[in-house]
Amino acid sequence: MHFKNIFVILFLTGTVFNFVVNELLEYIDYRHRVKVGCKVPKELFGYMDSKLLKKTCEYENEKYFLFIPRHIAGFILTLVLVFSGFYVMLFNRLFYNLENIYLALIIFFLLASLPASILSLPFELYGEFCIEKKFGFSKMSIKMWILDEIKSLIIGLIISIPLLFIAIFLLLHVSSCWWILLGIVYVGFSLLLSCVYPIWIAPLFNKFSPIEDRILKSRLESLLKKTGFESKGIFMMDASKRSLHSNAYFTGFGKNKRVVLYDTLMQQLSVDEIESVLGHELGHYMHHHIIKRMCVMIPVVFVLLFAISHLIEIPDLYRGFGFSPETSVTVLENDAVVETVLPYIQFIGIFLLNLVFEGFGIIASFFMNLFSRRDEFQADRYSAEICGNSRSLETALIKLNKENLSEVTPPKVYSMIYYNHPPLLERLRALSSFNKKE
């Protein structure tokens, strides 16, 4: 390790920054719960009591106390893997023992992520089978959990290996414009995956069946028709076989769009409330939130790949972390010497850049969540408009918050960083303000 190397400095800065910010925000949230977490806000009088809020605080505290060792262990592991030269050793072993460069690089990427996955296993097991079961959410069995993990692993490999192969091929054979082609492949693959997911992937984990309640089905189909939303149907998902947490969502793309309601949601809410929840989801569709987000993210993908294409040619990126890259030297007309890393190792550069800038991801998350919360407020207003009033959505949000034991009054700074949905009270106040204007 070369600690004066700019890339190493950025790595250390980002890693420590991410660790400190996350620890500080979680502690602020914890202290806030201790201070006011059991106090019932005036907007929720008659809906919640201090006993329920106490249980919510206990649930959140259990997750916080699990977060502390998990986060510290992850932080230490990241530093150990980098400072010990683990990644250099792994690459050298694979590169010099395997004759196929594609196989060596793909196995490197898969094995490089293995230590973090192994470390997370005991924490995931404790969270699922101790915390979630303690508070009556988890219905998982060990067998079901293992099968889910195996399915997820296989699906992940099926998705990631072809993308890795294509990326390596483009780097080796289309070095001048590989980033453009890879961006096109990535965007196309993402769109294809969104079409395939509801048909082939989601059914591997859950059963999806048509809604049998005729009144509810009629109400929801009328709402879809009213907004001109075309889908493959409205389905109930057997979420309760794993967890009692509830949700509703749209899935798919184009003609493969589906409306999915958790069976737990249907048990917890009235017909009017379910209709208002669907109205909220339709609000995202009618305001083109998904399309707008794609219009932002697709250019960002190409800009990032363009930046990466230049950064991975810098030898100091590799030398700073202990790699010894083969380079080519070009002498320019003004006698300046330009040293460029050869294509076969530039793929490792992508991995190193992820290490370098991963710690700053919380900044990007802040802005993404900022726009996401704005979209949620807009979708809430649409639900109130299409359903004729906001009362059903308000009571639905309160019930969902209660059933999921979600925090009612998180600190503002905490929700601004972490929440992609506004906290309950902010949504209720926004709906109340909307009603007054109407």
Tab-separated table of C-alpha atoms in Angstrom:
chain	number	residue	atom	x	y	z
A	1	MET	CA	0.000	0.000	0.000
A	2	HIS	CA	1.189	3.496	-0.883
A	3	PHE	CA	-0.490	5.874	1.555
A	4	LYS	CA	0.488	8.992	-0.410
A	5	ASN	CA	-1.256	7.620	-3.513
A	6	ILE	CA	-4.324	9.730	-4.372
A	7	PHE	CA	-6.511	6.678	-4.928
A	8	VAL	CA	-5.515	5.158	-1.589
A	9	ILE	CA	-6.189	8.493	0.127
A	10	LEU	CA	-9.644	8.622	-1.475
A	11	PHE	CA	-10.305	5.018	-0.428
A	12	LEU	CA	-9.366	5.674	3.205
A	13	THR	CA	-11.258	8.969	3.292
A	14	GLY	CA	-14.421	7.455	1.810
A	15	THR	CA	-14.314	4.311	3.961
A	16	VAL	CA	-13.810	6.237	7.211
A	17	PHE	CA	-16.342	8.893	6.169
A	18	ASN	CA	-18.984	6.269	5.438
A	19	PHE	CA	-18.320	4.460	8.720
A	20	VAL	CA	-18.430	7.586	10.875
A	21	VAL	CA	-21.528	9.062	9.206
A	22	ASN	CA	-23.517	5.821	9.453
A	23	GLU	CA	-22.517	5.223	13.083
A	24	LEU	CA	-23.326	8.826	14.010
A	25	LEU	CA	-26.723	8.854	12.280
A	26	GLU	CA	-27.771	5.539	13.805
A	27	TYR	CA	-26.739	6.796	17.251
A	28	ILE	CA	-28.700	10.036	16.741
A	29	ASP	CA	-31.739	7.970	15.781
A	30	TYR	CA	-31.293	5.729	18.837
A	31	ARG	CA	-30.987	8.681	21.248
A	32	HIS	CA	-34.045	10.268	19.650
A	33	ARG	CA	-36.055	7.084	20.237
A	34	VAL	CA	-34.968	6.979	23.876
A	35	LYS	CA	-36.063	10.587	24.333
A	36	VAL	CA	-39.363	10.849	22.434
A	37	GLY	CA	-39.970	7.466	20.795
A	38	CYS	CA	-42.798	6.457	23.138
A	39	LYS	CA	-44.666	9.767	22.969
A	40	VAL	CA	-47.828	9.634	20.843
A	41	PRO	CA	-48.015	12.564	18.369
A	42	LYS	CA	-51.294	14.504	18.434
A	43	GLU	CA	-52.058	13.428	14.842
A	44	LEU	CA	-52.136	9.800	15.994
A	45	PHE	CA	-54.288	10.086	19.107
A	46	GLY	CA	-56.862	7.303	18.933
A	47	TYR	CA	-54.788	5.302	16.447
A	48	MET	CA	-51.686	4.482	18.457
A	49	ASP	CA	-50.797	4.278	22.122
A	50	SER	CA	-47.565	4.398	24.108
A	51	LYS	CA	-47.566	0.603	24.440
A	52	LEU	CA	-47.403	0.162	20.667
A	53	LEU	CA	-44.735	2.848	20.333
A	54	LYS	CA	-42.711	1.202	23.091
A	55	LYS	CA	-42.795	-2.065	21.123
A	56	THR	CA	-41.745	-0.158	17.985
A	57	CYS	CA	-38.801	1.342	19.870
A	58	GLU	CA	-37.784	-2.064	21.185
A	59	TYR	CA	-37.893	-3.497	17.657
A	60	GLU	CA	-35.811	-0.636	16.237
A	61	ASN	CA	-33.365	-0.864	19.152
A	62	GLU	CA	-32.842	-4.584	18.556
A	63	LYS	CA	-31.964	-3.849	14.936
A	64	TYR	CA	-29.655	-1.026	16.044
A	65	PHE	CA	-27.790	-3.243	18.498
A	66	LEU	CA	-27.278	-5.760	15.677
A	67	PHE	CA	-26.165	-2.994	13.307
A	68	ILE	CA	-23.282	-1.907	15.568
A	69	PRO	CA	-21.208	-5.136	15.518
A	70	ARG	CA	-22.152	-5.862	11.903
A	71	HIS	CA	-21.078	-2.410	10.743
A	72	ILE	CA	-17.833	-2.465	12.727
A	73	ALA	CA	-16.995	-5.966	11.484
A	74	GLY	CA	-17.654	-4.909	7.879
A	75	PHE	CA	-15.462	-1.828	8.288
A	76	ILE	CA	-12.575	-3.861	9.723
A	77	LEU	CA	-12.936	-6.547	7.044
A	78	THR	CA	-12.731	-3.965	4.252
A	79	LEU	CA	-9.492	-2.517	5.642
A	80	VAL	CA	-7.970	-5.945	6.319
A	81	LEU	CA	-8.695	-7.232	2.811
A	82	VAL	CA	-7.088	-4.163	1.239
A	83	PHE	CA	-4.100	-3.721	3.583
A	84	SER	CA	-3.254	-7.435	3.699
A	85	GLY	CA	-2.924	-7.607	-0.081
A	86	PHE	CA	-5.702	-10.197	-0.316
A	87	TYR	CA	-6.973	-8.894	-3.658
A	88	VAL	CA	-3.449	-8.778	-5.141
A	89	MET	CA	-2.757	-12.329	-3.972
A	90	LEU	CA	-6.086	-13.559	-5.324
A	91	PHE	CA	-5.543	-11.972	-8.730
A	92	ASN	CA	-1.968	-13.243	-9.055
A	93	ARG	CA	-2.964	-16.799	-8.107
A	94	LEU	CA	-5.772	-16.873	-10.654
A	95	PHE	CA	-3.917	-15.047	-13.422
A	96	TYR	CA	-0.796	-17.217	-13.280
A	97	ASN	CA	-2.569	-20.543	-12.690
A	98	LEU	CA	-5.455	-20.258	-15.132
A	99	GLU	CA	-4.768	-20.059	-18.836
A	100	ASN	CA	-8.076	-18.399	-19.686
A	101	ILE	CA	-8.181	-14.657	-18.889
A	102	TYR	CA	-12.003	-14.628	-18.940
A	103	LEU	CA	-12.171	-17.404	-16.363
A	104	ALA	CA	-9.514	-15.765	-14.175
A	105	LEU	CA	-11.237	-12.369	-14.066
A	106	ILE	CA	-14.748	-13.745	-13.553
A	107	ILE	CA	-13.600	-16.006	-10.703
A	108	PHE	CA	-11.701	-13.051	-9.208
A	109	PHE	CA	-14.856	-10.936	-9.068
A	110	LEU	CA	-16.877	-13.765	-7.559
A	111	LEU	CA	-14.288	-14.711	-4.928
A	112	ALA	CA	-13.527	-11.088	-4.048
A	113	SER	CA	-17.088	-10.669	-2.790
A	114	LEU	CA	-17.040	-13.935	-0.828
A	115	PRO	CA	-15.498	-12.708	2.478
A	116	ALA	CA	-18.162	-10.016	2.938
A	117	SER	CA	-20.920	-12.509	2.113
A	118	ILE	CA	-19.583	-15.011	4.650
A	119	LEU	CA	-19.269	-12.304	7.306
A	120	SER	CA	-22.875	-11.194	6.811
A	121	LEU	CA	-24.362	-14.693	7.214
A	122	PRO	CA	-24.460	-14.887	11.049
A	123	PHE	CA	-25.899	-11.377	11.266
A	124	GLU	CA	-28.596	-12.191	8.691
A	125	LEU	CA	-29.482	-15.383	10.547
A	126	TYR	CA	-29.707	-13.570	13.879
A	127	GLY	CA	-31.820	-10.815	12.352
A	128	GLU	CA	-34.215	-13.258	10.720
A	129	PHE	CA	-34.530	-15.962	13.376
A	130	CYS	CA	-34.053	-13.931	16.546
A	131	ILE	CA	-35.236	-10.360	16.004
A	132	GLU	CA	-37.915	-10.877	13.337
A	133	LYS	CA	-39.322	-13.947	15.095
A	134	LYS	CA	-39.210	-12.265	18.494
A	135	PHE	CA	-41.492	-9.507	17.235
A	136	GLY	CA	-43.820	-11.874	15.386
A	137	PHE	CA	-42.824	-11.048	11.808
A	138	SER	CA	-40.750	-13.946	10.507
A	139	LYS	CA	-42.423	-17.183	9.447
A	140	MET	CA	-39.201	-18.517	7.936
A	141	SER	CA	-37.873	-22.002	8.562
A	142	ILE	CA	-34.182	-22.839	8.250
A	143	LYS	CA	-34.972	-24.974	5.204
A	144	MET	CA	-36.864	-22.160	3.488
A	145	TRP	CA	-34.084	-19.672	4.289
A	146	ILE	CA	-31.403	-21.966	2.830
A	147	LEU	CA	-33.463	-22.615	-0.303
A	148	ASP	CA	-33.998	-18.871	-0.780
A	149	GLU	CA	-30.259	-18.261	-0.442
A	150	ILE	CA	-29.456	-20.972	-2.980
A	151	LYS	CA	-32.035	-19.641	-5.449
A	152	SER	CA	-30.718	-16.080	-5.025
A	153	LEU	CA	-27.147	-17.262	-5.548
A	154	ILE	CA	-28.004	-19.167	-8.730
A	155	ILE	CA	-30.025	-16.271	-10.142
A	156	GLY	CA	-27.234	-13.855	-9.263
A	157	LEU	CA	-24.684	-15.992	-11.098
A	158	ILE	CA	-26.943	-16.375	-14.137
A	159	ILE	CA	-27.314	-12.595	-14.312
A	160	SER	CA	-23.788	-11.476	-13.402
A	161	ILE	CA	-21.563	-13.946	-15.291
A	162	PRO	CA	-22.803	-13.013	-18.823
A	163	LEU	CA	-22.436	-9.307	-17.988
A	164	LEU	CA	-18.902	-9.865	-16.680
A	165	PHE	CA	-18.012	-11.865	-19.792
A	166	ILE	CA	-19.318	-9.134	-22.098
A	167	ALA	CA	-17.479	-6.425	-20.151
A	168	ILE	CA	-14.189	-8.343	-20.356
A	169	PHE	CA	-14.675	-9.010	-24.073
A	170	LEU	CA	-15.309	-5.324	-24.808
A	171	LEU	CA	-12.290	-4.218	-22.786
A	172	LEU	CA	-10.005	-6.660	-24.589
A	173	HIS	CA	-11.290	-6.234	-28.129
A	174	VAL	CA	-13.072	-2.844	-28.386
A	175	SER	CA	-10.791	-0.752	-26.191
A	176	SER	CA	-11.582	2.612	-27.819
A	177	CYS	CA	-15.342	2.689	-27.196
A	178	TRP	CA	-16.002	-0.242	-24.877
A	179	TRP	CA	-17.789	1.984	-22.351
A	180	ILE	CA	-20.452	3.042	-24.865
A	181	LEU	CA	-21.209	-0.538	-25.883
A	182	LEU	CA	-21.184	-1.741	-22.267
A	183	GLY	CA	-23.603	1.051	-21.333
A	184	ILE	CA	-25.965	-0.026	-24.112
A	185	VAL	CA	-25.722	-3.658	-23.010
A	186	TYR	CA	-26.302	-2.762	-19.341
A	187	VAL	CA	-29.354	-0.597	-20.045
A	188	GLY	CA	-30.820	-3.166	-22.427
A	189	PHE	CA	-30.175	-5.991	-19.984
A	190	SER	CA	-31.846	-4.026	-17.161
A	191	LEU	CA	-34.949	-3.436	-19.268
A	192	LEU	CA	-35.053	-7.088	-20.267
A	193	LEU	CA	-34.711	-8.149	-16.636
A	194	SER	CA	-37.640	-5.937	-15.603
A	195	CYS	CA	-39.784	-7.731	-18.205
A	196	VAL	CA	-38.602	-11.197	-17.235
A	197	TYR	CA	-38.688	-10.751	-13.445
A	198	PRO	CA	-42.466	-11.023	-12.845
A	199	ILE	CA	-42.817	-14.016	-15.195
A	200	TRP	CA	-39.786	-16.166	-14.409
A	201	ILE	CA	-37.952	-14.947	-11.282
A	202	ALA	CA	-40.558	-13.789	-8.745
A	203	PRO	CA	-42.568	-17.069	-8.977
A	204	LEU	CA	-39.446	-18.960	-7.842
A	205	PHE	CA	-39.912	-17.416	-4.397
A	206	ASN	CA	-43.642	-16.767	-4.067
A	207	LYS	CA	-46.980	-17.900	-5.399
A	208	PHE	CA	-49.020	-15.295	-7.280
A	209	SER	CA	-52.739	-15.879	-7.616
A	210	PRO	CA	-55.658	-13.775	-8.907
A	211	ILE	CA	-57.647	-11.907	-6.263
A	212	GLU	CA	-60.724	-13.901	-5.267
A	213	ASP	CA	-62.585	-11.127	-3.426
A	214	ARG	CA	-65.040	-9.995	-6.123
A	215	ILE	CA	-65.845	-6.632	-4.529
A	216	LEU	CA	-62.188	-5.748	-4.085
A	217	LYS	CA	-61.291	-6.994	-7.562
A	218	SER	CA	-64.105	-4.970	-9.127
A	219	ARG	CA	-63.068	-1.798	-7.286
A	220	LEU	CA	-59.435	-2.140	-8.239
A	221	GLU	CA	-60.163	-2.983	-11.878
A	222	SER	CA	-62.435	0.067	-12.107
A	223	LEU	CA	-59.628	2.223	-10.723
A	224	LEU	CA	-57.157	0.819	-13.251
A	225	LYS	CA	-59.622	1.408	-16.087
A	226	LYS	CA	-60.271	4.942	-14.871
A	227	THR	CA	-56.577	5.793	-15.135
A	228	GLY	CA	-55.994	3.887	-18.378
A	229	PHE	CA	-53.415	1.615	-16.769
A	230	GLU	CA	-52.991	-1.618	-18.749
A	231	SER	CA	-51.557	-4.620	-16.945
A	232	LYS	CA	-51.464	-8.403	-16.944
A	233	GLY	CA	-53.728	-8.406	-13.928
A	234	ILE	CA	-53.963	-7.898	-10.172
A	235	PHE	CA	-52.297	-10.613	-8.124
A	236	MET	CA	-52.068	-11.584	-4.491
A	237	MET	CA	-48.636	-12.729	-3.300
A	238	ASP	CA	-48.338	-15.256	-0.480
A	239	ALA	CA	-45.889	-13.067	1.465
A	240	SER	CA	-47.172	-14.360	4.813
A	241	LYS	CA	-45.342	-17.673	4.394
A	242	ARG	CA	-42.110	-15.770	5.045
A	243	SER	CA	-43.025	-12.584	6.901
A	244	LEU	CA	-45.977	-10.612	8.229
A	245	HIS	CA	-44.585	-7.344	6.866
A	246	SER	CA	-46.938	-5.910	4.247
A	247	ASN	CA	-46.568	-4.050	0.973
A	248	ALA	CA	-47.974	-3.488	-2.520
A	249	TYR	CA	-46.147	-2.721	-5.753
A	250	PHE	CA	-46.106	-2.680	-9.535
A	251	THR	CA	-43.688	-4.957	-11.291
A	252	GLY	CA	-42.702	-5.555	-14.875
A	253	PHE	CA	-42.360	-3.271	-17.853
A	254	GLY	CA	-44.456	-2.532	-20.910
A	255	LYS	CA	-47.176	-5.125	-21.464
A	256	ASN	CA	-45.853	-7.326	-18.654
A	257	LYS	CA	-46.827	-4.899	-15.878
A	258	ARG	CA	-48.534	-6.492	-12.886
A	259	VAL	CA	-50.195	-5.160	-9.754
A	260	VAL	CA	-49.080	-7.174	-6.732
A	261	LEU	CA	-50.666	-7.044	-3.276
A	262	TYR	CA	-49.212	-8.888	-0.302
A	263	ASP	CA	-51.771	-11.190	1.304
A	264	THR	CA	-50.822	-9.563	4.623
A	265	LEU	CA	-51.854	-6.174	3.213
A	266	MET	CA	-55.237	-7.553	2.187
A	267	GLN	CA	-55.774	-8.911	5.696
A	268	GLN	CA	-54.842	-5.648	7.400
A	269	LEU	CA	-56.658	-3.058	5.260
A	270	SER	CA	-60.251	-2.404	4.214
A	271	VAL	CA	-61.365	-2.293	0.574
A	272	ASP	CA	-61.306	1.525	0.569
A	273	GLU	CA	-57.819	1.554	2.041
A	274	ILE	CA	-56.464	-0.983	-0.457
A	275	GLU	CA	-57.982	1.084	-3.250
A	276	SER	CA	-56.181	4.177	-1.926
A	277	VAL	CA	-52.877	2.281	-1.778
A	278	LEU	CA	-53.347	1.212	-5.392
A	279	GLY	CA	-54.208	4.849	-6.199
A	280	HIS	CA	-50.836	5.833	-4.737
A	281	GLU	CA	-49.014	3.291	-6.893
A	282	LEU	CA	-50.945	4.501	-9.927
A	283	GLY	CA	-49.780	8.007	-9.046
A	284	HIS	CA	-46.208	6.909	-9.775
A	285	TYR	CA	-47.341	5.594	-13.151
A	286	MET	CA	-49.479	8.607	-14.098
A	287	HIS	CA	-46.719	11.067	-13.156
A	288	HIS	CA	-44.175	8.991	-15.128
A	289	HIS	CA	-41.854	8.667	-12.142
A	290	ILE	CA	-40.228	5.485	-13.431
A	291	ILE	CA	-39.679	6.941	-16.913
A	292	LYS	CA	-38.293	10.178	-15.469
A	293	ARG	CA	-35.922	8.252	-13.235
A	294	MET	CA	-34.719	6.234	-16.215
A	295	CYS	CA	-34.154	9.448	-18.186
A	296	VAL	CA	-31.829	10.574	-15.392
A	297	MET	CA	-30.129	7.276	-14.610
A	298	ILE	CA	-29.325	6.206	-18.179
A	299	PRO	CA	-27.166	9.302	-18.919
A	300	VAL	CA	-25.556	8.890	-15.488
A	301	VAL	CA	-24.588	5.312	-16.380
A	302	PHE	CA	-22.825	6.499	-19.538
A	303	VAL	CA	-21.109	9.405	-17.772
A	304	LEU	CA	-19.806	7.068	-15.057
A	305	LEU	CA	-18.585	4.522	-17.607
A	306	PHE	CA	-16.861	7.294	-19.559
A	307	ALA	CA	-15.063	8.461	-16.401
A	308	ILE	CA	-14.161	4.874	-15.525
A	309	SER	CA	-12.740	4.295	-19.016
A	310	HIS	CA	-10.158	7.022	-18.378
A	311	LEU	CA	-9.408	6.286	-14.730
A	312	ILE	CA	-8.636	2.606	-15.313
A	313	GLU	CA	-5.832	3.605	-17.708
A	314	ILE	CA	-3.893	5.282	-14.870
A	315	PRO	CA	-1.107	3.014	-13.531
A	316	ASP	CA	-1.135	4.674	-10.079
A	317	LEU	CA	-4.600	3.251	-9.469
A	318	TYR	CA	-3.130	-0.243	-9.441
A	319	ARG	CA	0.264	0.481	-7.873
A	320	GLY	CA	-1.353	2.240	-4.943
A	321	PHE	CA	-3.081	-1.000	-3.944
A	322	GLY	CA	-0.071	-3.248	-4.571
A	323	PHE	CA	-0.751	-4.424	-8.133
A	324	SER	CA	2.041	-4.430	-10.715
A	325	PRO	CA	0.286	-3.653	-13.987
A	326	GLU	CA	1.872	-4.154	-17.387
A	327	THR	CA	1.839	-0.871	-19.263
A	328	SER	CA	2.519	0.541	-22.694
A	329	VAL	CA	4.502	3.768	-23.085
A	330	THR	CA	3.725	6.468	-25.633
A	331	VAL	CA	6.002	9.471	-26.283
A	332	LEU	CA	4.093	12.550	-27.437
A	333	GLU	CA	5.388	15.286	-29.743
A	334	ASN	CA	6.350	17.523	-26.814
A	335	ASP	CA	8.441	14.657	-25.365
A	336	ALA	CA	5.823	13.964	-22.703
A	337	VAL	CA	5.620	10.285	-21.760
A	338	VAL	CA	2.180	8.715	-21.370
A	339	GLU	CA	1.962	5.359	-19.602
A	340	THR	CA	-1.192	3.323	-20.164
A	341	VAL	CA	-2.272	0.104	-18.461
A	342	LEU	CA	-2.797	-2.833	-20.815
A	343	PRO	CA	-6.447	-3.874	-21.347
A	344	TYR	CA	-6.361	-7.271	-19.618
A	345	ILE	CA	-5.845	-5.753	-16.167
A	346	GLN	CA	-8.079	-2.723	-16.681
A	347	PHE	CA	-10.990	-4.881	-15.590
A	348	ILE	CA	-9.355	-5.054	-12.138
A	349	GLY	CA	-9.320	-1.264	-12.280
A	350	ILE	CA	-13.129	-1.238	-12.307
A	351	PHE	CA	-13.077	-3.311	-9.120
A	352	LEU	CA	-10.548	-0.960	-7.500
A	353	LEU	CA	-12.548	2.127	-8.434
A	354	ASN	CA	-15.556	0.583	-6.723
A	355	LEU	CA	-13.427	0.199	-3.584
A	356	VAL	CA	-12.152	3.762	-3.868
A	357	PHE	CA	-15.514	5.489	-4.264
A	358	GLU	CA	-17.895	3.087	-2.492
A	359	GLY	CA	-17.637	5.028	0.759
A	360	PHE	CA	-19.021	8.147	-0.897
A	361	GLY	CA	-22.165	6.307	-2.021
A	362	ILE	CA	-24.117	7.740	0.888
A	363	ILE	CA	-23.920	11.155	-0.813
A	364	ALA	CA	-25.513	9.785	-3.973
A	365	SER	CA	-28.144	8.011	-1.851
A	366	PHE	CA	-29.043	11.316	-0.201
A	367	PHE	CA	-29.940	12.914	-3.529
A	368	MET	CA	-31.715	9.826	-4.858
A	369	ASN	CA	-33.838	9.608	-1.698
A	370	LEU	CA	-34.559	13.339	-1.883
A	371	PHE	CA	-36.188	12.942	-5.297
A	372	SER	CA	-37.845	9.667	-4.276
A	373	ARG	CA	-39.576	11.328	-1.303
A	374	ARG	CA	-40.801	14.107	-3.580
A	375	ASP	CA	-42.326	11.482	-5.876
A	376	GLU	CA	-44.026	9.800	-2.907
A	377	PHE	CA	-45.735	13.045	-1.877
A	378	GLN	CA	-46.911	13.494	-5.469
A	379	ALA	CA	-48.250	9.947	-5.596
A	380	ASP	CA	-50.092	10.503	-2.292
A	381	ARG	CA	-51.801	13.574	-3.730
A	382	TYR	CA	-52.800	11.648	-6.837
A	383	SER	CA	-54.364	8.913	-4.704
A	384	ALA	CA	-56.399	11.520	-2.826
A	385	GLU	CA	-57.582	13.022	-6.108
A	386	ILE	CA	-58.480	9.770	-7.888
A	387	CYS	CA	-60.203	8.249	-4.839
A	388	GLY	CA	-62.141	11.414	-4.004
A	389	ASN	CA	-60.543	12.002	-0.594
A	390	SER	CA	-57.382	11.307	1.369
A	391	ARG	CA	-59.001	9.745	4.428
A	392	SER	CA	-58.630	6.131	3.277
A	393	LEU	CA	-54.972	6.628	2.375
A	394	GLU	CA	-54.282	8.281	5.735
A	395	THR	CA	-55.765	5.394	7.708
A	396	ALA	CA	-54.018	2.891	5.414
A	397	LEU	CA	-50.641	4.553	6.050
A	398	ILE	CA	-51.267	4.541	9.801
A	399	LYS	CA	-52.220	0.851	9.790
A	400	LEU	CA	-49.210	-0.122	7.667
A	401	ASN	CA	-46.938	1.847	9.963
A	402	LYS	CA	-48.430	0.085	12.984
A	403	GLU	CA	-48.312	-3.398	11.491
A	404	ASN	CA	-44.702	-2.995	10.333
A	405	LEU	CA	-43.574	-1.359	13.600
A	406	SER	CA	-42.041	1.528	11.661
A	407	GLU	CA	-40.688	4.577	13.458
A	408	VAL	CA	-43.210	7.384	13.706
A	409	THR	CA	-40.935	10.344	14.457
A	410	PRO	CA	-37.383	9.652	13.236
A	411	PRO	CA	-34.920	12.581	13.426
A	412	LYS	CA	-35.100	14.831	10.374
A	413	VAL	CA	-31.423	14.373	9.503
A	414	TYR	CA	-31.816	10.590	9.709
A	415	SER	CA	-34.856	10.403	7.434
A	416	MET	CA	-33.247	12.809	4.934
A	417	ILE	CA	-30.269	10.470	4.501
A	418	TYR	CA	-31.883	7.040	4.708
A	419	TYR	CA	-35.596	7.265	3.856
A	420	ASN	CA	-36.748	6.934	0.258
A	421	HIS	CA	-40.317	7.331	1.560
A	422	PRO	CA	-41.295	10.280	3.774
A	423	PRO	CA	-41.947	9.439	7.459
A	424	LEU	CA	-45.581	8.833	8.411
A	425	LEU	CA	-46.260	12.213	10.043
A	426	GLU	CA	-44.858	14.141	7.084
A	427	ARG	CA	-47.154	12.245	4.720
A	428	LEU	CA	-50.196	12.777	6.953
A	429	ARG	CA	-49.490	16.493	7.287
A	430	ALA	CA	-48.992	16.847	3.533
A	431	LEU	CA	-52.323	15.106	2.877
A	432	SER	CA	-54.034	17.297	5.482
A	433	SER	CA	-52.602	20.400	3.828
A	434	PHE	CA	-53.797	19.156	0.436
A	435	ASN	CA	-57.332	18.684	1.797
A	436	LYS	CA	-57.426	22.229	3.148
A	437	LYS	CA	-56.417	23.626	-0.243
A	438	GLU	CA	-59.131	21.581	-1.913
